[in-house]
Coordinates of C-alpha atoms and ligand atoms in Angstrom, one line a residue:
M1 CA -24.4 9.2 -16.0
A2 CA -23.4 5.8 -17.4
T3 CA -21.9 7.6 -20.4
I4 CA -19.9 10.0 -18.2
K5 CA -18.6 7.1 -16.2
F6 CA -17.7 5.2 -19.4
C7 CA -15.9 8.2 -20.8
L8 CA -13.9 8.7 -17.6
V9 CA -13.0 5.1 -17.4
F10 CA -12.0 5.2 -21.0
F11 CA -9.9 8.3 -20.5
V12 CA -8.2 6.8 -17.5
T13 CA -7.5 3.6 -19.4
M14 CA -6.1 5.4 -22.4
S15 CA -3.8 7.6 -20.4
M16 CA -2.6 4.6 -18.4
M17 CA -1.9 2.7 -21.5
L18 CA -0.1 5.6 -23.0
S19 CA 2.1 6.3 -20.0
M20 CA 2.9 2.6 -19.6
S21 CA 3.7 1.9 -23.3
L22 CA 6.3 4.7 -23.1
A23 CA 8.4 3.4 -20.3
M24 CA 7.4 -0.1 -19.3
P25 CA 7.2 -3.0 -21.7
S26 CA 8.7 -5.6 -19.4
L27 CA 5.9 -7.3 -17.5
K28 CA 3.1 -9.4 -19.0
V29 CA -0.4 -10.5 -17.9
D30 CA -0.5 -14.2 -17.5
Y31 CA 3.3 -14.5 -17.6
Y32 CA 3.2 -17.9 -16.0
Q33 CA 0.6 -19.3 -18.4
S34 CA 2.9 -22.0 -19.8
T35 CA 5.5 -22.3 -17.1
C36 CA 3.2 -22.5 -14.1
P37 CA -0.4 -22.3 -15.1
S38 CA -1.8 -22.5 -11.6
A39 CA 0.5 -19.9 -10.1
E40 CA -2.1 -17.2 -9.7
S41 CA -4.8 -19.6 -8.4
I42 CA -2.4 -21.0 -5.8
V43 CA -1.7 -17.5 -4.5
R44 CA -5.4 -16.6 -4.5
N45 CA -6.3 -19.8 -2.6
T46 CA -3.6 -19.3 0.0
V47 CA -4.6 -15.6 0.5
N48 CA -8.3 -16.5 0.8
K49 CA -7.6 -19.3 3.2
A50 CA -5.4 -17.1 5.5
M51 CA -7.9 -14.3 5.4
S52 CA -10.9 -16.5 6.4
S53 CA -9.3 -16.7 9.9
K54 CA -7.5 -13.3 9.9
P55 CA -9.4 -10.7 7.7
G56 CA -6.9 -8.0 8.8
L57 CA -4.3 -9.7 6.6
A58 CA -5.7 -7.9 3.5
A59 CA -4.4 -4.6 4.8
D60 CA -1.0 -6.1 5.6
L61 CA -0.6 -7.7 2.1
T62 CA -1.6 -4.4 0.4
R63 CA 0.8 -2.4 2.5
M64 CA 3.6 -5.0 1.9
H65 CA 3.4 -4.5 -1.9
F66 CA 3.6 -0.7 -1.4
H67 CA 6.6 -1.0 1.0
D68 CA 8.3 -3.5 -1.3
C69 CA 7.9 -1.4 -4.5
F70 CA 9.0 1.9 -3.0
V71 CA 12.3 0.5 -1.8
R72 CA 14.5 -0.9 -4.6
G73 CA 11.5 -1.5 -6.7
C74 CA 9.1 -4.4 -6.5
D75 CA 11.8 -7.0 -6.0
A76 CA 10.7 -8.7 -2.7
S77 CA 13.6 -7.0 -0.9
I78 CA 11.1 -6.6 2.0
L79 CA 11.0 -10.4 2.5
L80 CA 14.7 -10.9 3.0
E81 CA 15.9 -11.8 6.5
S82 CA 18.9 -10.1 8.1
T83 CA 22.2 -11.9 7.7
P84 CA 25.4 -11.6 9.7
G85 CA 26.6 -8.1 9.2
N86 CA 23.5 -6.9 7.4
Q87 CA 20.2 -5.8 8.9
A88 CA 17.3 -6.1 6.4
E89 CA 14.5 -3.7 5.4
K90 CA 12.1 -5.8 7.5
E91 CA 13.7 -4.5 10.6
N92 CA 13.0 -0.8 9.8
L93 CA 10.5 0.8 12.1
A94 CA 8.1 1.4 9.2
N95 CA 8.0 -2.3 8.5
K96 CA 7.7 -3.5 12.1
P97 CA 3.9 -3.5 12.2
L98 CA 3.8 -5.6 9.0
R99 CA 2.2 -9.1 9.3
G100 CA 1.3 -11.6 6.6
F101 CA 4.8 -12.7 5.7
E102 CA 3.8 -16.3 6.4
V103 CA 1.0 -16.1 3.7
I104 CA 3.7 -15.3 1.1
Y105 CA 5.9 -18.1 2.4
E106 CA 3.0 -20.6 2.3
A107 CA 2.2 -19.7 -1.3
K108 CA 5.9 -20.0 -2.2
T109 CA 6.2 -23.5 -0.6
Q110 CA 3.2 -24.7 -2.7
L111 CA 4.6 -23.1 -5.8
E112 CA 8.1 -24.6 -5.3
A113 CA 6.4 -28.0 -5.0
Q114 CA 4.6 -27.5 -8.3
C115 CA 6.9 -25.4 -10.4
P116 CA 10.4 -25.2 -8.8
Q117 CA 12.2 -21.9 -9.1
T118 CA 9.7 -20.4 -11.5
V119 CA 7.5 -17.9 -9.7
S120 CA 9.3 -14.9 -8.1
C121 CA 8.5 -13.8 -4.6
A122 CA 8.0 -10.3 -5.9
D123 CA 5.2 -11.5 -8.2
I124 CA 3.6 -13.4 -5.3
I125 CA 3.4 -10.2 -3.3
A126 CA 1.8 -8.4 -6.3
F127 CA -0.7 -11.2 -6.7
A128 CA -1.5 -11.3 -3.0
A129 CA -2.2 -7.5 -2.9
R130 CA -4.6 -7.9 -5.9
D131 CA -6.4 -10.8 -4.3
S132 CA -6.7 -8.8 -1.0
A133 CA -8.3 -5.9 -2.9
Y134 CA -10.8 -8.3 -4.5
K135 CA -11.6 -10.0 -1.2
V136 CA -12.3 -6.9 0.9
G137 CA -13.2 -4.5 -1.8
G138 CA -14.6 -6.4 -4.8
I139 CA -11.9 -4.5 -6.8
S140 CA -10.5 -6.6 -9.6
Y141 CA -7.6 -5.9 -11.9
M142 CA -5.1 -7.9 -13.9
V143 CA -1.5 -8.0 -12.6
P144 CA 1.3 -8.0 -15.2
S145 CA 4.0 -10.3 -13.9
G146 CA 7.5 -11.5 -14.7
R147 CA 9.3 -9.7 -11.9
R148 CA 12.6 -11.1 -10.7
D149 CA 13.7 -11.1 -7.1
G150 CA 16.5 -8.8 -5.8
R151 CA 19.5 -9.8 -3.8
V152 CA 19.9 -6.8 -1.5
S153 CA 18.0 -5.4 1.5
H154 CA 19.2 -2.8 3.9
I155 CA 17.5 -1.6 7.1
D156 CA 17.9 2.1 6.4
E157 CA 16.6 2.3 2.9
P158 CA 12.9 2.7 3.8
N159 CA 13.8 6.0 5.5
N160 CA 14.6 7.7 2.2
N161 CA 12.0 6.1 0.1
L162 CA 8.8 5.5 2.1
P163 CA 6.7 8.7 2.8
A164 CA 6.1 9.4 6.5
F165 CA 2.9 9.9 8.4
D166 CA 3.6 13.6 9.1
F167 CA 4.1 14.6 5.4
N168 CA 2.0 17.3 3.8
A169 CA 0.5 17.0 0.4
K170 CA 3.4 18.8 -1.3
K171 CA 6.0 16.4 0.2
L172 CA 3.8 13.4 -0.6
K173 CA 3.5 14.6 -4.2
K174 CA 7.3 14.9 -4.5
W175 CA 8.0 11.5 -3.0
F176 CA 5.4 9.7 -5.2
S177 CA 6.7 11.5 -8.3
K178 CA 10.2 10.2 -7.5
K179 CA 8.6 6.8 -8.1
G180 CA 6.9 7.8 -11.3
L181 CA 3.5 8.2 -9.7
S182 CA 1.2 11.2 -10.3
L183 CA -0.6 13.4 -7.9
D184 CA -3.9 11.7 -8.7
E185 CA -2.3 8.3 -8.3
M186 CA -0.9 9.4 -4.9
V187 CA -4.3 10.5 -3.7
T188 CA -6.0 7.4 -5.2
L189 CA -3.5 5.0 -3.6
S190 CA -3.9 6.7 -0.2
G191 CA -7.4 5.2 -0.4
A192 CA -5.7 1.9 0.7
H193 CA -6.1 3.5 4.2
S194 CA -9.8 2.5 3.8
I195 CA -8.7 -0.7 5.5
G196 CA -6.3 -1.6 8.3
V197 CA -5.1 0.0 11.4
S198 CA -2.5 2.4 12.8
H199 CA -0.6 2.4 16.1
C200 CA -1.1 5.4 18.4
S201 CA 2.5 6.6 17.8
S202 CA 1.7 7.4 14.2
F203 CA -0.8 10.1 15.1
S204 CA -0.5 10.9 18.8
K205 CA 1.4 14.2 18.1
R206 CA -1.9 15.4 16.5
L207 CA -3.7 14.8 19.8
Y208 CA -1.3 16.1 22.4
T209 CA 1.7 18.1 21.1
F210 CA 0.8 19.5 17.8
N211 CA 2.5 22.9 18.0
A212 CA 3.2 25.8 20.4
T213 CA -0.2 27.4 20.0
H214 CA -2.4 24.3 19.4
P215 CA -1.8 21.2 21.4
Q216 CA -4.4 19.5 19.2
D217 CA -4.3 19.5 15.4
P218 CA -7.1 22.0 14.4
S219 CA -7.6 20.1 11.1
M220 CA -9.0 17.1 13.2
D221 CA -12.6 17.0 14.2
P222 CA -12.6 17.6 18.1
K223 CA -15.1 14.8 18.7
F224 CA -12.9 12.4 16.7
A225 CA -9.8 13.6 18.7
R226 CA -11.6 13.0 22.0
A227 CA -12.5 9.4 21.0
L228 CA -8.9 8.7 19.9
K229 CA -7.5 10.1 23.2
T230 CA -9.5 7.5 25.1
K231 CA -7.6 4.8 23.2
C232 CA -4.2 6.5 23.0
P233 CA -2.7 7.9 26.2
K234 CA -0.3 10.9 25.9
N235 CA 2.9 8.9 26.3
A236 CA 2.1 6.0 24.1
G237 CA 5.4 5.1 22.5
N238 CA 6.3 2.9 19.5
D239 CA 5.7 -0.2 21.6
Y240 CA 2.3 0.7 22.7
P241 CA 0.2 -2.2 21.3
I242 CA -3.2 -0.6 20.8
T243 CA -4.3 0.1 17.2
V244 CA -7.2 2.1 15.8
P245 CA -8.8 1.8 12.4
L246 CA -7.6 4.1 9.6
D247 CA -11.2 4.4 8.2
V248 CA -13.8 5.0 10.9
L249 CA -16.8 4.5 8.6
T250 CA -16.1 1.1 7.0
P251 CA -12.9 -0.1 8.6
H252 CA -12.9 -3.6 7.0
R253 CA -14.1 -2.7 3.5
L254 CA -11.8 -1.3 0.8
D255 CA -14.0 1.4 -0.5
N256 CA -14.1 5.2 -1.1
K257 CA -15.4 6.0 2.4
Y258 CA -11.9 7.0 3.4
Y259 CA -12.4 10.1 1.4
T260 CA -15.6 10.8 3.2
D261 CA -13.6 10.5 6.4
L262 CA -11.3 13.2 5.1
K263 CA -14.2 15.5 4.3
N264 CA -15.5 14.9 7.9
H265 CA -12.0 15.8 9.3
N266 CA -11.8 12.2 10.5
G267 CA -8.5 11.4 8.7
L268 CA -6.2 9.6 11.1
L269 CA -2.8 10.6 9.9
T270 CA -1.5 14.0 8.9
S271 CA -0.7 12.5 5.5
D272 CA -4.4 11.6 5.2
Q273 CA -6.0 14.9 6.3
T274 CA -3.5 17.0 4.3
L275 CA -5.2 15.7 1.2
L276 CA -8.3 17.7 2.1
S277 CA -6.4 20.8 3.4
S278 CA -4.2 21.2 0.3
S279 CA -5.7 23.1 -2.7
S280 CA -3.8 20.8 -5.1
T281 CA -5.6 17.6 -3.9
V282 CA -8.9 18.7 -2.4
E283 CA -10.9 18.3 -5.7
I284 CA -9.4 14.8 -6.1
V285 CA -10.6 13.9 -2.6
K286 CA -14.1 15.2 -3.3
N287 CA -14.4 13.4 -6.6
N288 CA -13.1 10.1 -5.1
A289 CA -15.7 10.5 -2.3
K290 CA -18.4 11.1 -4.8
Q291 CA -17.6 8.4 -7.4
G292 CA -16.8 5.1 -5.8
E293 CA -16.7 3.1 -9.0
I294 CA -14.3 5.4 -10.7
W295 CA -12.1 5.5 -7.6
A296 CA -12.1 1.7 -7.5
Y297 CA -11.1 1.6 -11.1
K298 CA -8.3 4.2 -10.7
F299 CA -7.1 2.3 -7.6
G300 CA -6.6 -0.9 -9.6
A301 CA -4.9 1.0 -12.4
A302 CA -2.6 2.8 -9.9
M303 CA -1.8 -0.5 -8.1
V304 CA -0.7 -1.9 -11.5
K305 CA 1.4 1.1 -12.1
M306 CA 3.0 0.9 -8.6
G307 CA 3.8 -2.7 -9.4
Y308 CA 6.0 -1.6 -12.3
I309 CA 8.3 0.6 -10.1
E310 CA 12.0 -0.2 -10.9
V311 CA 11.2 -3.9 -11.6
I312 CA 14.0 -6.2 -12.6
T313 CA 13.3 -8.7 -15.3
G314 CA 14.9 -11.2 -17.8
S315 CA 18.2 -12.4 -16.5
Q316 CA 18.5 -9.7 -13.8
G317 CA 18.2 -10.8 -10.1
E318 CA 17.0 -14.3 -9.5
I319 CA 14.0 -16.4 -8.7
R320 CA 14.5 -17.1 -5.0
K321 CA 13.9 -20.6 -3.8
D322 CA 13.2 -19.4 -0.3
C323 CA 11.7 -15.9 -0.1
K324 CA 13.6 -15.2 3.1
F325 CA 17.1 -15.7 1.6
V326 CA 19.0 -15.1 -1.6
N327 CA 19.9 -18.3 -3.5
Ligands
HEM1 C1 0.7 8.4 1.1 C2 1.7 8.1 1.9 C3 1.5 7.1 3.0 C4 1.9 7.2 4.3 C5 2.6 8.4 4.9 C6 1.5 6.0 4.9 C7 1.7 5.7 6.3 C8 1.1 4.7 7.0 C9 1.1 4.5 8.4 C10 1.9 5.4 9.4 C11 0.4 3.5 8.7 C12 0.1 2.9 10.1 C13 1.3 2.1 10.6 C14 1.1 1.8 12.1 O1 1.2 2.7 12.9 O2 0.9 0.6 12.4 C15 -0.1 2.9 7.5 C16 -0.9 1.8 7.4 C17 -1.4 1.3 6.2 N1 -1.0 1.7 5.0 FE1 -0.1 3.4 4.5 N2 0.9 5.1 4.0 C18 0.9 5.8 2.8 C19 0.4 5.2 1.6 C20 -0.1 3.9 1.5 C21 -0.2 3.2 0.2 C22 0.1 3.8 -1.1 C23 -0.7 2.0 0.5 C24 -1.1 0.9 -0.4 C25 -1.4 1.0 -1.6 C26 -0.9 2.0 2.0 C27 -1.4 0.9 2.7 C28 -1.6 0.9 4.0 C29 -2.4 -0.1 4.7 C30 -3.3 -1.2 4.1 C31 -2.2 0.1 6.1 C32 -2.8 -0.7 7.3 C33 -1.9 -1.8 7.6 C34 -2.4 -2.8 8.6 O3 -3.5 -2.7 9.1 O4 -1.7 -3.7 8.9 N3 -0.4 3.1 2.5 N4 0.3 3.7 6.5
NAG2 C1 0.0 25.8 14.8 O1 -0.9 25.3 13.8 C2 -1.9 26.2 13.4 C3 -2.8 25.4 12.5 O2 -2.1 24.8 11.5 C4 -1.3 27.4 12.8 O3 -2.4 28.3 12.5 C5 -0.4 28.1 13.9 O4 0.2 29.2 13.2 C6 0.6 27.1 14.3 N1 1.4 27.7 15.4 C7 2.8 27.7 15.4 C8 3.4 28.3 16.6 O5 3.4 27.2 14.6

């Protein structure tokens, strides 16, 4: 068993290293070693402190990294505020539920005091996501850094870049591959839905108005649907404040129980449950449900890969002084 695990981990590592050496030389582990040696520990301490009063922030910080990287690459475009004549990404409906911005700002304030204009906001987001995964999942991985911050953020850009909750596996595969991520990485990263919550509006169609013949999504366990209906009334709109956990089994722990939920037909979003319904992903779901350690390892590797999406480095972009505004 240990040998099998080792071989799998070895294989995953080798294929990651191969795919990364082909296309992505730019970032480096411990990039701030000489310019700001305490950079990563400042972020970690800030994240841990914030999470001790609000554990739910781990989910927000994980999602923030995803939403940043899929739109204009990992360039902290998600942190920019709207300016006269330009509404920023932040204002997009998909980003409205996001919290945790103040954790990034707090880390940035401390970093500016210690090493002015050295550590990018994009790297802070990547570090914070990693520290969250460690705190609520015991998952540890090294984050290559050296990203620069972008100067552009538009409200409509998440629409064509972030996958939506009603996507099927085929569409999810396509949208992730546009970002250079494989089918296995897509399924593995969806395991982030092992923490955090969703608003009713992201799944209420599955409960009440699924299609002409089935008011309720038949791929959802009826008992689970009944429980959800007690929390989410039929006409709950985007502003309805109630949220429910994405993972019913271990809602606060980043683990592979999300995949057990899917096997039990307790996936909350269409984009979750489709991973069991689709023949292209069902085996990946079953393996991830069975092998928690391997999933955790793959999750770390896939987060690293996601952190490379369309990064800008060197003299491109800038190191923002204030994560909310371009210099
Ligand atoms: C596969 C495609 C994905 C879709 C369609 C999707 C969609 C969603 C939706 C609709 C929500 C609930 C928002 C709300 O109603 O409040 C959500 C929450 C969340 N997503 Fe995803 N997501 C996807 C992949 C990912 C990935 C790759 C990550 C990170 C690696 C991620 C991390 C999260 C987290 C942590 C939450 C909970 C947020 C919180 O509690 O504040 N998701 N996602
Ligand atoms: C409704 O969904 C079910 C299950 O996916 C499917 O079998 C049925 O054909 C759909 N009905 C319509 C009218 O699309």
